[in-house]
Coordinates of C-alpha atoms in Angstrom, one line a residue:
Chain A
M1 CA 273.6 235.7 87.0
Q2 CA 273.3 232.2 85.5
F3 CA 275.6 231.1 82.7
T4 CA 273.6 229.1 80.1
S5 CA 276.2 228.3 77.5
E6 CA 279.9 228.5 76.8
Q7 CA 281.8 228.3 73.5
R8 CA 285.3 229.0 72.3
L9 CA 285.5 231.2 69.2
D10 CA 288.1 230.7 66.4
D11 CA 290.5 233.2 68.0
G12 CA 290.2 231.6 71.4
V13 CA 287.8 234.2 72.9
I14 CA 285.4 232.5 75.3
E15 CA 281.7 233.5 74.7
R16 CA 279.4 232.8 77.6
E17 CA 275.7 233.4 77.4
F18 CA 273.9 234.2 80.6
T19 CA 270.7 235.4 82.2
L20 CA 270.4 238.0 84.8
G21 CA 266.9 237.4 86.2
D22 CA 264.9 237.3 82.9
I23 CA 267.4 239.5 81.0
P24 CA 269.6 237.6 78.5
G25 CA 273.2 238.7 78.1
I26 CA 276.6 237.7 76.6
L27 CA 280.0 237.9 78.2
W28 CA 283.2 237.6 76.1
M29 CA 286.5 236.8 77.8
P30 CA 290.0 237.1 76.2
A31 CA 291.6 233.8 75.2
S32 CA 294.2 233.9 77.9
A33 CA 294.0 236.2 80.9
S34 CA 296.2 235.5 83.9
A35 CA 295.0 238.4 86.0
P36 CA 291.5 240.1 86.4
V37 CA 290.8 242.1 83.2
P38 CA 289.2 245.4 82.5
L39 CA 285.6 245.4 81.3
I40 CA 283.8 247.1 78.4
L41 CA 280.0 247.2 78.5
L42 CA 278.8 247.0 74.9
G43 CA 275.8 249.2 74.9
P44 CA 272.6 247.8 73.5
A45 CA 270.7 248.3 70.3
P46 CA 266.9 248.3 70.0
L47 CA 267.4 245.8 67.2
G48 CA 268.0 243.1 69.8
L49 CA 271.1 241.1 70.6
R50 CA 270.4 238.4 68.0
K51 CA 270.2 240.8 65.0
M52 CA 273.2 242.8 66.4
Y53 CA 275.3 239.7 67.1
P54 CA 277.7 239.9 64.1
R55 CA 278.6 243.5 64.9
L56 CA 278.8 242.8 68.7
V57 CA 281.0 239.8 68.4
A58 CA 283.4 241.6 66.0
R59 CA 283.8 244.4 68.6
A60 CA 284.1 241.9 71.4
Q61 CA 286.9 240.0 69.6
H62 CA 288.7 243.2 68.8
S63 CA 288.5 244.2 72.5
A64 CA 289.6 240.8 73.7
A65 CA 292.7 241.1 71.6
E66 CA 293.5 244.2 73.6
G67 CA 293.0 242.3 76.9
F68 CA 289.5 243.5 77.7
A69 CA 286.4 241.5 78.7
T70 CA 283.2 242.7 77.1
A71 CA 279.5 242.1 78.0
T72 CA 276.1 243.1 76.8
I73 CA 272.5 242.6 77.9
E74 CA 269.2 242.8 76.0
L75 CA 267.3 246.0 76.2
P76 CA 263.8 246.1 77.8
G77 CA 261.3 245.3 75.1
S78 CA 263.9 244.1 72.6
G79 CA 264.9 240.7 71.2
D80 CA 263.0 237.9 73.1
R81 CA 262.1 240.2 76.1
P82 CA 258.4 240.9 76.5
R83 CA 257.0 243.8 74.4
W84 CA 256.1 246.8 76.4
D85 CA 253.0 248.8 75.5
A86 CA 254.2 252.3 76.1
A87 CA 257.4 251.7 74.1
E88 CA 255.5 250.0 71.2
Q89 CA 253.1 253.0 71.1
A90 CA 255.9 255.5 71.1
R91 CA 257.6 253.6 68.2
A92 CA 254.4 253.5 66.3
E93 CA 253.8 257.2 66.8
L94 CA 257.4 257.9 65.6
R95 CA 256.9 255.8 62.5
R96 CA 253.6 257.6 61.8
V97 CA 255.0 261.1 61.9
M98 CA 258.1 260.1 60.0
E99 CA 256.1 258.5 57.2
A100 CA 253.8 261.6 57.2
G101 CA 256.9 263.8 56.9
E102 CA 255.9 265.6 60.0
P103 CA 258.5 266.9 62.5
V104 CA 259.4 264.7 65.4
S105 CA 258.2 266.6 68.5
D106 CA 260.0 266.7 71.8
E107 CA 257.0 264.8 73.3
I108 CA 257.5 261.9 70.9
V109 CA 261.3 261.8 71.6
D110 CA 260.7 261.9 75.4
A111 CA 258.1 259.1 75.2
L112 CA 260.4 257.0 73.0
V113 CA 263.6 257.4 75.0
L114 CA 263.1 258.5 78.6
P115 CA 261.2 255.4 79.8
L116 CA 263.7 253.2 78.1
V117 CA 266.6 255.0 79.8
D118 CA 264.8 254.8 83.2
K119 CA 264.3 251.0 82.8
A120 CA 267.6 250.1 81.2
V121 CA 270.1 252.0 83.3
P122 CA 269.3 250.1 86.6
E123 CA 269.5 246.8 84.7
W124 CA 273.0 247.7 83.4
Q125 CA 274.0 248.6 86.9
A126 CA 272.8 245.2 88.2
A127 CA 274.7 243.6 85.3
L128 CA 277.8 245.5 86.4
D129 CA 277.4 244.3 90.0
A130 CA 277.2 240.7 88.7
L131 CA 280.1 241.0 86.2
L132 CA 282.4 242.7 88.7
S133 CA 281.8 239.9 91.2
L134 CA 283.4 237.4 88.8
P135 CA 287.0 236.7 89.8
E136 CA 288.2 237.0 86.2
I137 CA 286.9 240.6 85.8
G138 CA 288.6 243.4 87.6
G139 CA 288.3 246.9 86.2
P140 CA 288.3 249.7 85.2
V141 CA 285.1 249.7 83.3
G142 CA 284.3 251.4 80.0
Y143 CA 280.9 251.8 78.3
S144 CA 280.7 251.7 74.5
G145 CA 277.2 252.2 73.2
G146 CA 274.5 252.8 70.8
V147 CA 271.5 254.3 72.5
I148 CA 273.4 257.4 73.4
S149 CA 271.0 258.6 76.1
I150 CA 271.6 255.4 78.1
G151 CA 275.3 256.1 77.9
V152 CA 274.8 259.6 79.1
R153 CA 272.7 258.6 82.1
L154 CA 275.1 255.7 83.0
A155 CA 278.0 258.1 82.8
V156 CA 276.3 260.4 85.3
V157 CA 274.9 257.9 87.8
E158 CA 277.5 255.0 87.7
P159 CA 280.8 256.0 89.2
R160 CA 282.4 252.6 88.3
I161 CA 282.4 253.6 84.6
S162 CA 285.5 255.6 83.9
A163 CA 285.4 256.2 80.2
A164 CA 282.8 256.0 77.4
V165 CA 282.6 255.7 73.6
L166 CA 279.2 257.0 72.5
F167 CA 277.7 256.4 69.1
A168 CA 275.5 259.2 67.8
G169 CA 272.4 258.1 65.9
S170 CA 269.4 258.1 68.1
F171 CA 267.0 260.9 69.3
V172 CA 268.2 262.8 72.4
P173 CA 265.6 264.2 74.8
R174 CA 266.2 267.7 76.2
A175 CA 266.4 266.3 79.7
I176 CA 269.3 264.1 78.6
L177 CA 271.0 267.1 77.1
E178 CA 270.8 268.8 80.5
E179 CA 272.1 265.6 82.3
A180 CA 275.1 265.7 79.8
R181 CA 276.4 268.8 81.6
Q182 CA 277.1 266.6 84.7
V183 CA 279.2 264.0 82.8
A184 CA 282.8 264.3 83.8
I185 CA 284.5 261.1 82.5
P186 CA 286.6 261.1 79.3
L187 CA 284.4 260.7 76.2
H188 CA 285.0 259.6 72.7
V189 CA 281.9 260.4 70.5
L190 CA 281.4 258.9 67.1
L191 CA 279.2 260.7 64.6
Q192 CA 278.4 259.4 61.1
W193 CA 278.2 262.7 59.3
D194 CA 275.7 261.7 56.7
D195 CA 273.7 259.2 58.8
E196 CA 270.2 259.6 57.3
G197 CA 268.5 258.6 60.6
N198 CA 270.6 260.9 62.7
D199 CA 270.1 264.5 63.7
R200 CA 273.6 265.9 63.3
Q201 CA 272.9 269.2 65.1
A202 CA 271.5 267.3 68.1
T203 CA 274.7 265.4 68.4
L204 CA 276.9 268.6 68.1
D205 CA 274.7 270.2 70.8
L206 CA 275.1 267.1 73.0
F207 CA 278.9 267.0 72.5
D208 CA 279.0 270.7 73.4
A209 CA 277.0 270.1 76.5
F210 CA 279.2 267.3 78.0
G211 CA 281.0 268.6 81.1
S212 CA 284.0 266.4 80.6
R213 CA 287.4 268.0 80.4
E214 CA 288.5 265.3 77.9
K215 CA 286.0 264.9 75.1
T216 CA 286.6 264.1 71.5
L217 CA 284.2 264.0 68.5
H218 CA 285.1 261.9 65.5
A219 CA 282.9 262.5 62.5
N220 CA 283.2 260.3 59.5
M221 CA 281.5 259.7 56.2
G222 CA 279.2 256.7 55.5
G223 CA 275.8 255.8 56.8
H224 CA 274.7 254.7 60.2
T225 CA 276.5 251.3 60.1
G226 CA 279.4 252.6 57.8
V227 CA 281.9 253.5 60.6
P228 CA 285.3 253.2 58.9
Q229 CA 287.7 250.6 60.2
F230 CA 290.2 253.2 61.2
A231 CA 287.6 255.0 63.3
G232 CA 286.8 251.7 65.1
E233 CA 290.5 251.4 65.8
E234 CA 290.7 254.9 67.2
A235 CA 287.8 254.2 69.5
A236 CA 289.7 251.0 70.6
R237 CA 292.8 253.1 71.3
F238 CA 290.7 255.5 73.4
F239 CA 289.8 252.5 75.7
T240 CA 293.4 251.2 75.7
R241 CA 294.5 254.7 76.9
H242 CA 291.9 254.9 79.6
L243 CA 291.3 251.3 80.8
S244 CA 294.7 249.7 80.6
Chain B
M1 CA 316.5 276.1 45.6
Q2 CA 319.7 276.9 47.5
F3 CA 320.6 275.1 50.7
T4 CA 322.0 277.6 53.2
S5 CA 322.7 275.5 56.3
E6 CA 322.5 271.9 57.5
Q7 CA 322.5 270.5 61.0
R8 CA 321.8 267.1 62.6
L9 CA 319.3 267.2 65.4
D10 CA 319.5 265.0 68.6
D11 CA 317.5 262.2 67.1
G12 CA 319.5 262.2 63.9
V13 CA 317.0 264.1 61.8
I14 CA 318.8 266.3 59.2
E15 CA 317.5 269.9 59.2
R16 CA 318.4 271.9 56.1
E17 CA 317.5 275.6 55.7
F18 CA 317.0 276.8 52.1
T19 CA 315.9 279.7 50.0
L20 CA 313.7 279.4 47.0
G21 CA 314.2 282.7 45.2
D22 CA 313.7 285.1 48.2
I23 CA 311.5 282.7 50.1
P24 CA 313.1 281.0 53.2
G25 CA 312.2 277.5 54.0
I26 CA 313.3 274.4 56.0
L27 CA 313.5 270.7 55.0
W28 CA 313.8 267.9 57.5
M29 CA 315.0 264.5 56.4
P30 CA 314.7 261.2 58.4
A31 CA 317.9 260.1 60.0
S32 CA 318.4 257.1 57.8
A33 CA 316.5 256.7 54.5
S34 CA 317.8 254.2 51.9
A35 CA 315.1 254.9 49.3
P36 CA 313.3 258.1 48.3
V37 CA 310.8 259.0 51.0
P38 CA 307.3 260.5 51.1
L39 CA 306.9 264.2 51.8
I40 CA 304.7 266.2 54.1
L41 CA 304.3 269.9 53.4
L42 CA 304.0 271.6 56.8
G43 CA 301.6 274.4 56.1
P44 CA 302.6 277.8 57.2
A45 CA 301.5 280.1 60.0
P46 CA 301.2 283.9 59.7
L47 CA 303.3 284.1 62.9
G48 CA 306.4 283.3 60.8
L49 CA 308.7 280.3 60.7
R50 CA 311.0 281.6 63.5
K51 CA 308.1 282.0 66.0
M52 CA 306.6 278.7 64.9
Y53 CA 309.9 276.8 64.9
P54 CA 309.5 274.8 68.1
R55 CA 306.1 273.5 67.0
L56 CA 307.2 272.8 63.5
V57 CA 310.4 270.9 64.4
A58 CA 308.4 268.8 66.9
R59 CA 306.0 267.8 64.1
A60 CA 308.9 267.3 61.7
Q61 CA 310.7 265.0 64.1
H62 CA 307.6 263.0 64.7
S63 CA 307.1 262.6 60.9
A64 CA 310.7 261.7 60.4
A65 CA 310.3 258.8 62.9
E66 CA 307.5 257.5 60.5
G67 CA 309.9 257.8 57.6
F68 CA 308.6 261.0 56.1
A69 CA 310.5 264.1 54.9
T70 CA 308.8 267.4 55.9
A71 CA 309.3 270.9 54.5
T72 CA 307.9 274.3 55.0
I73 CA 308.3 277.8 53.5
E74 CA 307.7 281.3 54.9
L75 CA 304.3 282.9 54.0
P76 CA 304.2 286.1 51.9
G77 CA 304.5 289.0 54.3
S78 CA 305.5 286.8 57.3
G79 CA 308.8 286.4 59.2
D80 CA 311.6 288.2 57.4
R81 CA 309.7 288.5 54.1
P82 CA 308.8 292.1 53.1
R83 CA 305.6 293.5 54.5
W84 CA 302.8 293.9 52.1
D85 CA 300.5 296.9 52.3
A86 CA 297.2 295.3 51.4
A87 CA 297.8 292.5 53.9
E88 CA 298.8 294.9 56.7
Q89 CA 295.7 297.0 56.1
A90 CA 293.5 293.9 56.2
R91 CA 295.0 292.8 59.5
A92 CA 294.7 296.3 60.9
E93 CA 291.0 296.5 59.9
L94 CA 290.4 293.0 61.5
R95 CA 292.0 294.2 64.7
R96 CA 289.9 297.3 64.7
V97 CA 286.6 295.6 64.3
M98 CA 287.5 292.9 66.8
E99 CA 288.5 295.4 69.4
A100 CA 285.4 297.4 68.8
G101 CA 283.3 294.2 69.2
E102 CA 281.9 294.5 65.7
P103 CA 281.1 291.5 63.5
V104 CA 283.9 290.5 61.1
S105 CA 282.3 291.1 57.7
D106 CA 282.8 288.9 54.6
E107 CA 284.7 291.8 53.0
I108 CA 287.3 291.8 55.8
V109 CA 287.7 288.0 55.6
D110 CA 288.1 288.1 51.8
A111 CA 290.6 291.0 52.0
L112 CA 292.6 289.1 54.7
V113 CA 292.7 285.6 53.2
L114 CA 292.1 285.6 49.4
P115 CA 295.2 287.6 48.4
L116 CA 297.3 285.5 50.7
V117 CA 296.0 282.3 49.2
D118 CA 296.5 283.7 45.7
K119 CA 300.1 284.6 46.5
A120 CA 301.1 281.6 48.6
V121 CA 299.7 278.7 46.6
P122 CA 301.9 279.1 43.6
E123 CA 304.9 279.5 45.9
W124 CA 304.0 276.2 47.6
Q125 CA 303.7 274.6 44.1
A126 CA 307.2 275.9 43.2
A127 CA 308.5 274.5 46.4
L128 CA 307.0 271.2 45.6
D129 CA 308.7 271.2 42.2
A130 CA 312.0 271.9 43.8
L131 CA 311.6 269.4 46.6
L132 CA 310.4 266.5 44.4
S133 CA 313.5 267.1 42.1
L134 CA 315.7 266.1 45.1
P135 CA 316.8 262.4 44.7
E136 CA 316.1 261.6 48.4
I137 CA 312.4 262.7 48.1
G138 CA 309.9 260.5 46.2
G139 CA 306.3 260.7 47.1
P140 CA 303.4 260.6 47.8
V141 CA 302.9 264.1 49.2
G142 CA 300.7 265.2 52.0
Y143 CA 299.8 268.6 53.2
S144 CA 299.5 269.4 56.9
G145 CA 298.5 272.9 57.6
G146 CA 297.4 275.9 59.5
V147 CA 295.9 278.5 57.2
I148 CA 293.1 276.2 56.2
S149 CA 292.2 278.2 53.0
I150 CA 295.7 277.6 51.6
G151 CA 295.2 273.9 52.2
V152 CA 291.8 273.9 50.5
R153 CA 293.1 275.7 47.4
L154 CA 296.2 273.4 47.2
A155 CA 294.0 270.3 47.5
V156 CA 292.0 271.6 44.5
V157 CA 294.8 272.8 42.2
E158 CA 297.7 270.5 43.0
P159 CA 297.2 266.9 41.9
R160 CA 300.5 265.8 43.5
I161 CA 299.0 266.2 47.0
S162 CA 297.3 263.0 47.8
A163 CA 296.1 263.6 51.4
A164 CA 295.8 266.5 53.8
V165 CA 295.5 267.3 57.5
L166 CA 293.8 270.6 58.0
F167 CA 293.8 272.6 61.2
A168 CA 290.7 274.8 61.7
G169 CA 291.3 278.1 63.3
S170 CA 291.4 280.9 60.7
F171 CA 288.7 282.8 58.8
V172 CA 287.3 281.0 55.7
P173 CA 286.1 283.2 52.8
R174 CA 282.9 282.1 51.1
A175 CA 284.8 281.6 47.8
I176 CA 287.0 279.0 49.6
L177 CA 283.9 277.3 51.0
E178 CA 282.7 276.9 47.4
E179 CA 286.1 275.6 46.3
A180 CA 286.0 273.0 49.0
R181 CA 283.3 271.2 47.1
Q182 CA 285.9 270.3 44.5
V183 CA 288.3 268.7 47.0
A184 CA 288.4 264.9 46.4
I185 CA 291.5 263.7 48.4
P186 CA 291.2 262.1 51.8
L187 CA 291.0 264.7 54.6
H188 CA 291.6 264.7 58.3
V189 CA 290.3 268.0 59.9
L190 CA 291.3 269.0 63.4
L191 CA 289.0 271.4 65.3
Q192 CA 289.7 272.8 68.8
W193 CA 286.2 272.9 70.0
D194 CA 286.7 275.8 72.4
D195 CA 289.2 277.7 70.4
E196 CA 288.4 281.3 71.3
G197 CA 289.8 282.7 67.9
N198 CA 287.9 280.1 65.8
D199 CA 284.5 280.2 64.3
R200 CA 283.3 276.7 65.1
Q201 CA 280.3 276.8 62.8
A202 CA 282.4 278.0 59.8
T203 CA 284.6 274.9 60.3
L204 CA 281.6 272.6 60.5
D205 CA 280.2 274.2 57.3
L206 CA 283.6 273.8 55.6
F207 CA 283.8 270.1 56.7
D208 CA 280.4 269.5 55.3
A209 CA 281.3 271.2 52.0
F210 CA 284.3 269.1 51.2
G211 CA 283.7 266.8 48.3
S212 CA 286.0 264.0 49.6
R213 CA 284.6 260.5 50.0
E214 CA 286.9 260.0 53.0
K215 CA 286.9 263.0 55.3
T216 CA 287.2 262.9 59.1
L217 CA 286.6 265.6 61.7
H218 CA 288.4 265.3 65.0
A219 CA 287.1 267.8 67.6
N220 CA 288.9 268.1 70.9
M221 CA 288.9 270.4 74.0
G222 CA 291.6 272.9 74.7
G223 CA 292.5 276.2 73.1
H224 CA 294.0 276.9 69.7
T225 CA 297.5 275.5 70.6
G226 CA 296.1 272.8 72.9
V227 CA 295.7 269.9 70.5
P228 CA 296.0 266.8 72.7
Q229 CA 299.0 264.5 72.1
F230 CA 296.6 261.6 71.1
A231 CA 295.0 263.9 68.5
G232 CA 298.5 264.6 67.0
E233 CA 299.1 260.9 66.9
E234 CA 295.8 260.2 65.1
A235 CA 296.7 262.8 62.5
A236 CA 300.1 261.1 62.1
R237 CA 298.4 257.7 61.6
F238 CA 296.2 259.3 58.9
F239 CA 299.4 260.2 56.9
T240 CA 300.9 256.7 57.6
R241 CA 297.7 255.2 56.2
H242 CA 297.7 257.4 53.1
L243 CA 301.4 258.1 52.3
S244 CA 303.2 254.9 53.3

């Protein structure tokens, strides 16, 4: 992990860009932390870190005010990372069927999501190794994220993650629905009820499948990016309950 | 409205029993209130006020700490109020089909719920008239309640109610599902995901039907009475946002 830049934001939060091998990432640290702090992994978005930056930094600053470090890395094939033929083909095929008004088949969803999960999850685990080796970061670790299938896989395979906020809004392969039964950590699932790009029933099925004894679904109105402020604050309180 | 008793609870909350005609009710006032306070109507449960008292007083004390008065009245046919033949028959018929493992028909649900809503809602409106005439109670008014169909009807017909917390867990007639489209106030709906006595899909359909621009569904694990403490606190914050 190589830090490539450091700046202090208005509220005193320290933003440090880094690379992990050829993967770019960002770490945000609370303004003043005397002891090692808990960490929230801010799950990625296929839009890429640069386009997502305003939303990510807002969430990082909110978390910093609660005493948490936050970090994120670029997804395979997103942002400045090299394109990736199979993923490009899967996205093109998805666009084609959606524009044609055809149903999105399980095969398309699998091709779109599963290779991404397989590639991304070990990268997030490597990032976690590097982040937890920093003296200023202790634990526990939460995951808060966008590509919900990555969050599900991480919750199953990564015992250092002790709570997760998952945002519905991407396709979920059947294999991930099955993996969800093995998830045991506390979950807070956000669903935008009228999200035009989201399969509501798939999210309800996924929520039902999670094996966790504590799982909460918060459904709100508004489109994909229209999560109300109070819902963001409730998600933050979930982390405060579980990571503080 | 006749007050029949008054006592000060441990935390200073004033509990006053009253009758409104032949309907018994309870009003809880915050320990110290210098100005008229907002009011939360604690929706009824068919179990009767006496059996529900421990849960009701806990919610009233929590609301009092936030500066709210709370009040509740006995449902028609519940507690010490006279039995009511049609309601008794409908309950007996429900028990019969459930014990026989038969499906609960729309006719049974209608017979069970609609006459209760028709009788109870004007009583709640009369209680609201009486409560709002007390100098120590101002407004705004919230409704927090159990028989969700009563909450839906009140939200439609009673303009003095400006926000509602609705607990899923009772049968919902199709007519009420239609009325739900006219509801426009902010709503916070609690659903116990694994509530054995609750039709989860009916609650999701009802949530979808509500016409409110702000509506939130919070689903949690645990049985009918197992609402987690944090979920109760989120519902309380909803009222603080809308009634303070």
